[in-house]
Amino acid sequence: MYAQMVKSTGQAVKTRAEMSAEEGRFQDRIDAGEKIEPKDWMPEGYRRTLIRQIGQHAHSEIVGQLPEANWITRAPTLERKAILLAKVQDEAGHGLYLYCAAETLGVSRDELTEMLLDGRMKYSSIFNYPTLSWADMGAIGWLVDGAAIMNQVPLQRCSYGPYSRAMIRICKEESFHQRQGFDIMMKMAGGTAAQKRMAQDALDRFWYPALMMFGPSDGDSVHSAQSMAWKIKMNSNDELRQKFVDQTVPQAEFLGLEVPDPALCWNASRGAYDFSQPDWDEFFRVIAGDGPCNRERIAARRMAWEDGQWVRDGLMAHADKARAAAAGQEEAVA
């Protein structure tokens, strides 16, 4: 299995001959489908890769609240408001699970946040696009959460135990989010002509950013080969992107909406859709910090971090006081 992975990706992955004895035993455990737990020995590269992936995933869940929270007070009905509020709360919980999973690797939540704010760690490019209408709430649920599910369901089989277990609950909740978004799009697409135009406009703007969520093409993906060899990642970017398109195009047709890709067509010989690639120059530009809302999103996270300093200080002071009291009791007993 490992040799097939190295050959199929064509990317630089350490061969068996280049591994130390410990690395070889570790890879044997991975290939056998065993879960790696926090106290187990692991290569430093494995730990760093997990911190990068889980940290970026956690940041994406937290930053992902911002485009939707913007619409909580403007939802068209009380029911929609309650549903959206619950969804945003779910995303906060997902971030919490993932930060906790990352902490088992020896990195603190404070360190992860500092890496986000100073640019050493990223979050999903999709959240750097603005939400201009209520239909965008539908597009985010349907397309963005749909792409997230496509990425995340395989992660339930990830080799790192805390990450794979966190994904079980996250994926269950994301499936509800995807249904909620599709329900909004169905109501909009089946409503007035103006509402259908709003739904189509939302699809037009979020289609290609959603395709970018799977990351660059396999040949340009720096980390994919090693991540797949370690089973931190279970599928290639292009494989997941194709699966997403094949699943989503029939849904758009059901809604009576048109995917904004003139080259889109069914390829009978492949049993899949041919489609246009996103603008990868735009993707890398957004990842580098030059998207429509990059500065706004980071500014919001920085403000929340700075405004919460007094809470963190108070918690640390309470913990120090509790430790000092416990130490005093131990001395008295001695």
XYZ file of C-alpha atoms in Angstrom:
334
model
C 0.000 0.000 0.000
C 2.759 2.442 0.958
C 4.739 1.758 -2.226
C 1.616 2.262 -4.339
C 1.017 5.621 -2.644
C 4.529 6.843 -3.394
C 4.318 5.709 -7.018
C 0.828 7.135 -7.676
C 1.495 10.630 -6.335
C 4.897 11.214 -7.886
C 5.734 13.484 -4.931
C 8.699 13.241 -2.589
C 7.890 10.816 0.198
C 10.523 9.032 2.281
C 11.035 5.481 1.012
C 11.259 2.423 3.249
C 15.016 2.310 2.765
C 15.306 5.905 3.998
C 13.296 5.279 7.176
C 14.799 4.593 10.574
C 13.750 1.424 12.381
C 11.294 3.431 14.500
C 9.833 5.127 11.432
C 9.430 1.759 9.734
C 7.542 0.317 12.711
C 5.397 3.455 12.821
C 4.546 3.128 9.107
C 3.675 -0.550 9.653
C 1.124 0.521 12.274
C -0.325 3.078 9.869
C -0.563 0.526 7.057
C -2.246 -1.944 9.407
C -4.964 0.614 10.149
C -4.013 1.187 13.782
C -4.837 4.466 15.500
C -1.962 6.590 16.777
C -2.653 8.033 20.232
C -1.069 11.114 21.871
C 1.413 9.174 24.053
C 2.565 6.924 21.211
C 5.881 7.528 19.475
C 5.472 9.443 16.215
C 7.847 11.099 13.722
C 8.253 14.815 14.282
C 7.028 15.418 10.723
C 3.817 13.528 11.490
C 3.221 15.679 14.575
C 3.942 18.924 12.695
C 1.669 17.919 9.824
C -1.174 17.149 12.209
C -0.717 20.454 14.040
C -0.835 22.304 10.711
C -3.905 20.459 9.428
C -5.907 20.348 12.669
C -4.984 23.946 13.527
C -6.059 25.232 10.122
C -9.236 23.168 10.372
C -10.012 24.645 13.805
C -9.326 28.189 12.600
C -11.620 27.594 9.613
C -14.473 26.571 11.898
C -14.062 29.710 14.020
C -13.511 32.169 11.157
C -16.339 30.426 9.292
C -18.788 31.801 11.863
C -18.157 35.372 10.696
C -19.837 35.365 7.237
C -22.966 33.713 8.687
C -23.168 35.518 12.023
C -23.481 38.660 9.930
C -26.960 37.452 8.861
C -28.394 36.278 12.203
C -30.149 39.581 12.887
C -31.313 39.829 9.260
C -32.752 36.340 8.781
C -36.192 36.562 7.102
C -38.140 34.686 9.822
C -37.768 33.845 13.503
C -37.398 30.167 12.585
C -34.562 30.921 10.146
C -32.909 33.087 12.791
C -33.026 30.266 15.354
C -31.671 27.727 12.844
C -28.802 29.986 11.775
C -27.970 30.823 15.390
C -27.788 27.106 16.205
C -25.580 26.496 13.179
C -23.105 29.217 14.161
C -23.041 27.765 17.667
C -22.241 24.351 16.165
C -19.265 25.839 14.305
C -17.911 27.254 17.567
C -18.178 23.778 19.071
C -16.345 22.253 16.108
C -13.503 24.698 16.630
C -13.378 23.715 20.308
C -13.178 19.972 19.539
C -10.385 20.576 17.047
C -8.352 22.889 19.267
C -8.584 20.205 21.979
C -7.387 17.573 19.489
C -4.447 19.790 18.524
C -3.544 20.326 22.178
C -2.913 16.577 22.541
C 0.063 17.144 20.208
C 1.746 19.548 22.612
C 0.640 22.881 21.156
C -1.548 25.292 23.116
C -4.622 27.080 21.852
C -2.854 30.378 22.514
C 0.028 29.333 20.255
C -2.360 28.283 17.487
C -4.173 31.621 17.650
C -0.915 33.550 17.602
C 0.161 31.587 14.514
C -3.107 32.546 12.811
C -2.792 36.228 13.676
C 0.825 36.559 12.555
C 0.256 34.675 9.303
C 2.082 31.422 10.090
C -1.176 29.453 9.918
C -4.075 29.766 7.474
C -7.777 28.951 7.313
C -10.017 27.908 4.427
C -9.954 30.390 1.543
C -13.760 30.219 1.167
C -14.317 32.378 4.246
C -12.593 35.341 2.626
C -15.581 35.935 0.348
C -18.449 38.231 1.365
C -22.049 37.162 2.020
C -24.146 39.680 0.095
C -27.681 38.268 0.381
C -29.766 35.818 2.375
C -29.376 33.349 -0.507
C -25.666 33.210 0.374
C -26.664 31.427 3.605
C -28.167 28.749 1.410
C -25.133 28.598 -0.865
C -22.773 28.293 2.103
C -24.780 25.480 3.659
C -25.287 23.637 0.384
C -21.922 24.163 -1.310
C -19.437 25.068 1.424
C -20.678 22.627 4.041
C -21.214 20.082 1.266
C -17.560 20.428 0.257
C -16.556 20.285 3.931
C -18.438 17.012 4.381
C -16.740 15.590 1.289
C -13.382 16.483 2.851
C -14.193 15.476 6.399
C -16.102 12.186 6.240
C -12.910 10.323 5.193
C -11.092 11.957 8.119
C -13.140 9.782 10.464
C -10.672 7.084 9.354
C -7.636 9.319 9.955
C -4.709 7.545 11.618
C -4.577 9.994 14.552
C -7.139 8.911 17.137
C -8.180 12.258 18.691
C -8.681 13.829 15.251
C -10.651 10.913 13.825
C -12.927 10.761 16.876
C -13.584 14.514 16.804
C -14.659 14.196 13.171
C -17.485 11.769 13.981
C -19.631 14.357 15.729
C -18.519 17.187 13.467
C -19.584 15.297 10.342
C -22.997 14.477 11.818
C -23.630 18.144 12.510
C -22.232 19.283 9.152
C -24.727 17.014 7.405
C -27.541 18.984 9.053
C -25.901 22.234 7.961
C -25.766 21.028 4.368
C -29.460 20.116 4.449
C -30.317 23.485 5.968
C -28.496 25.263 3.153
C -30.131 23.151 0.459
C -33.535 23.868 2.017
C -32.891 27.627 1.767
C -31.823 27.270 -1.874
C -34.887 25.164 -2.640
C -37.198 27.788 -1.127
C -35.432 30.594 -2.998
C -35.262 28.757 -6.317
C -38.953 27.858 -6.066
C -40.021 31.348 -4.995
C -40.466 34.554 -6.942
C -38.408 35.422 -9.994
C -36.366 37.824 -7.841
C -35.707 35.136 -5.246
C -34.594 32.664 -7.912
C -32.215 35.290 -9.312
C -30.747 35.706 -5.819
C -30.241 31.944 -5.566
C -28.572 31.819 -8.985
C -26.342 34.777 -8.101
C -25.237 33.045 -4.897
C -24.410 29.866 -6.838
C -22.509 31.912 -9.432
C -20.326 33.540 -6.777
C -19.675 30.520 -4.540
C -19.222 27.736 -7.109
C -15.539 28.209 -7.873
C -14.521 29.211 -4.312
C -16.212 25.970 -3.184
C -14.111 23.986 -5.676
C -11.014 25.670 -4.255
C -11.816 24.273 -0.796
C -10.264 20.940 -1.770
C -6.897 22.600 -2.233
C -4.689 22.921 -5.316
C -4.420 20.249 -7.968
C -2.523 17.175 -6.825
C 0.595 18.090 -8.782
C 0.797 21.432 -6.963
C -0.104 20.155 -3.496
C 3.011 20.214 -1.328
C 1.768 18.081 1.565
C -0.725 15.618 0.037
C 1.555 12.680 -0.740
C 3.102 12.396 2.722
C -0.217 13.125 4.442
C -1.846 10.302 2.496
C 1.020 7.915 3.236
C 0.517 8.644 6.937
C -3.295 8.446 6.544
C -3.680 11.920 7.930
C -5.458 12.548 4.664
C -7.394 9.772 2.946
C -8.071 11.081 -0.574
C -6.337 13.339 -3.070
C -7.563 16.885 -3.711
C -8.564 16.185 -7.310
C -10.380 13.002 -6.370
C -12.529 14.799 -3.804
C -13.156 17.765 -6.129
C -14.422 15.425 -8.859
C -16.675 13.632 -6.387
C -18.107 16.950 -5.207
C -18.897 18.084 -8.762
C -20.518 14.752 -9.642
C -22.714 14.944 -6.555
C -23.608 18.628 -6.727
C -24.452 19.151 -10.414
C -27.592 16.949 -10.267
C -28.678 18.854 -7.155
C -28.355 22.149 -9.028
C -30.412 20.707 -11.867
C -33.089 19.636 -9.375
C -33.207 23.208 -8.072
C -33.534 24.571 -11.602
C -30.263 26.476 -11.259
C -27.354 26.548 -13.681
C -23.782 25.776 -12.640
C -21.678 28.729 -13.916
C -19.367 26.623 -16.073
C -19.947 26.594 -19.846
C -17.497 23.695 -20.192
C -19.440 21.479 -17.789
C -20.634 18.265 -19.461
C -21.161 14.609 -18.670
C -18.347 12.368 -19.860
C -19.891 8.939 -20.464
C -16.542 7.237 -20.952
C -15.324 8.399 -17.527
C -18.709 8.171 -15.860
C -18.127 11.647 -14.437
C -18.478 15.335 -15.284
C -15.830 17.285 -17.145
C -15.558 20.752 -15.609
C -13.420 23.872 -15.597
C -10.760 24.293 -12.945
C -10.953 27.282 -10.606
C -8.673 30.273 -11.095
C -5.698 28.971 -9.136
C -3.959 32.359 -9.287
C -6.924 33.748 -7.377
C -6.738 30.875 -4.889
C -3.076 31.474 -4.068
C -3.665 35.231 -3.921
C -6.487 34.762 -1.394
C -4.448 32.279 0.654
C -1.620 34.833 0.705
C -3.962 37.383 2.293
C -5.265 39.373 -0.665
C -8.876 38.176 -0.859
C -12.029 40.320 -0.611
C -12.362 39.858 3.172
C -8.971 38.604 4.429
C -8.126 41.737 6.368
C -11.639 42.002 7.788
C -11.600 38.388 9.012
C -8.180 38.621 10.671
C -9.099 41.979 12.214
C -12.204 40.387 13.754
C -10.179 37.499 15.176
C -7.512 39.862 16.523
C -10.139 42.036 18.210
C -11.779 38.990 19.808
C -8.385 37.755 20.986
C -7.392 41.090 22.492
C -10.821 41.736 24.034
C -10.678 38.315 25.695
C -7.301 38.855 27.327
C -8.867 39.744 30.675
C -10.770 36.451 30.696
C -7.609 34.445 30.035
C -5.733 36.415 32.695
C -8.494 35.753 35.221
C -8.544 32.028 34.456
C -4.767 31.793 34.794
C -4.841 33.687 38.106
C -7.534 31.336 39.414
C -5.520 28.283 38.291
C -2.367 29.635 39.968
C -4.311 30.270 43.181
C -5.780 26.754 43.107
C -2.338 25.214 42.573
C -0.870 27.238 45.438
C -3.697 26.174 47.737
C -3.254 22.525 46.778
C 0.493 22.767 47.423
C -0.169 24.313 50.823
C -2.531 21.490 51.772
C 0.078 18.901 50.760
C 2.700 20.609 52.956
C 0.292 20.724 55.910
C -0.390 16.986 55.562
C 3.325 16.223 55.309
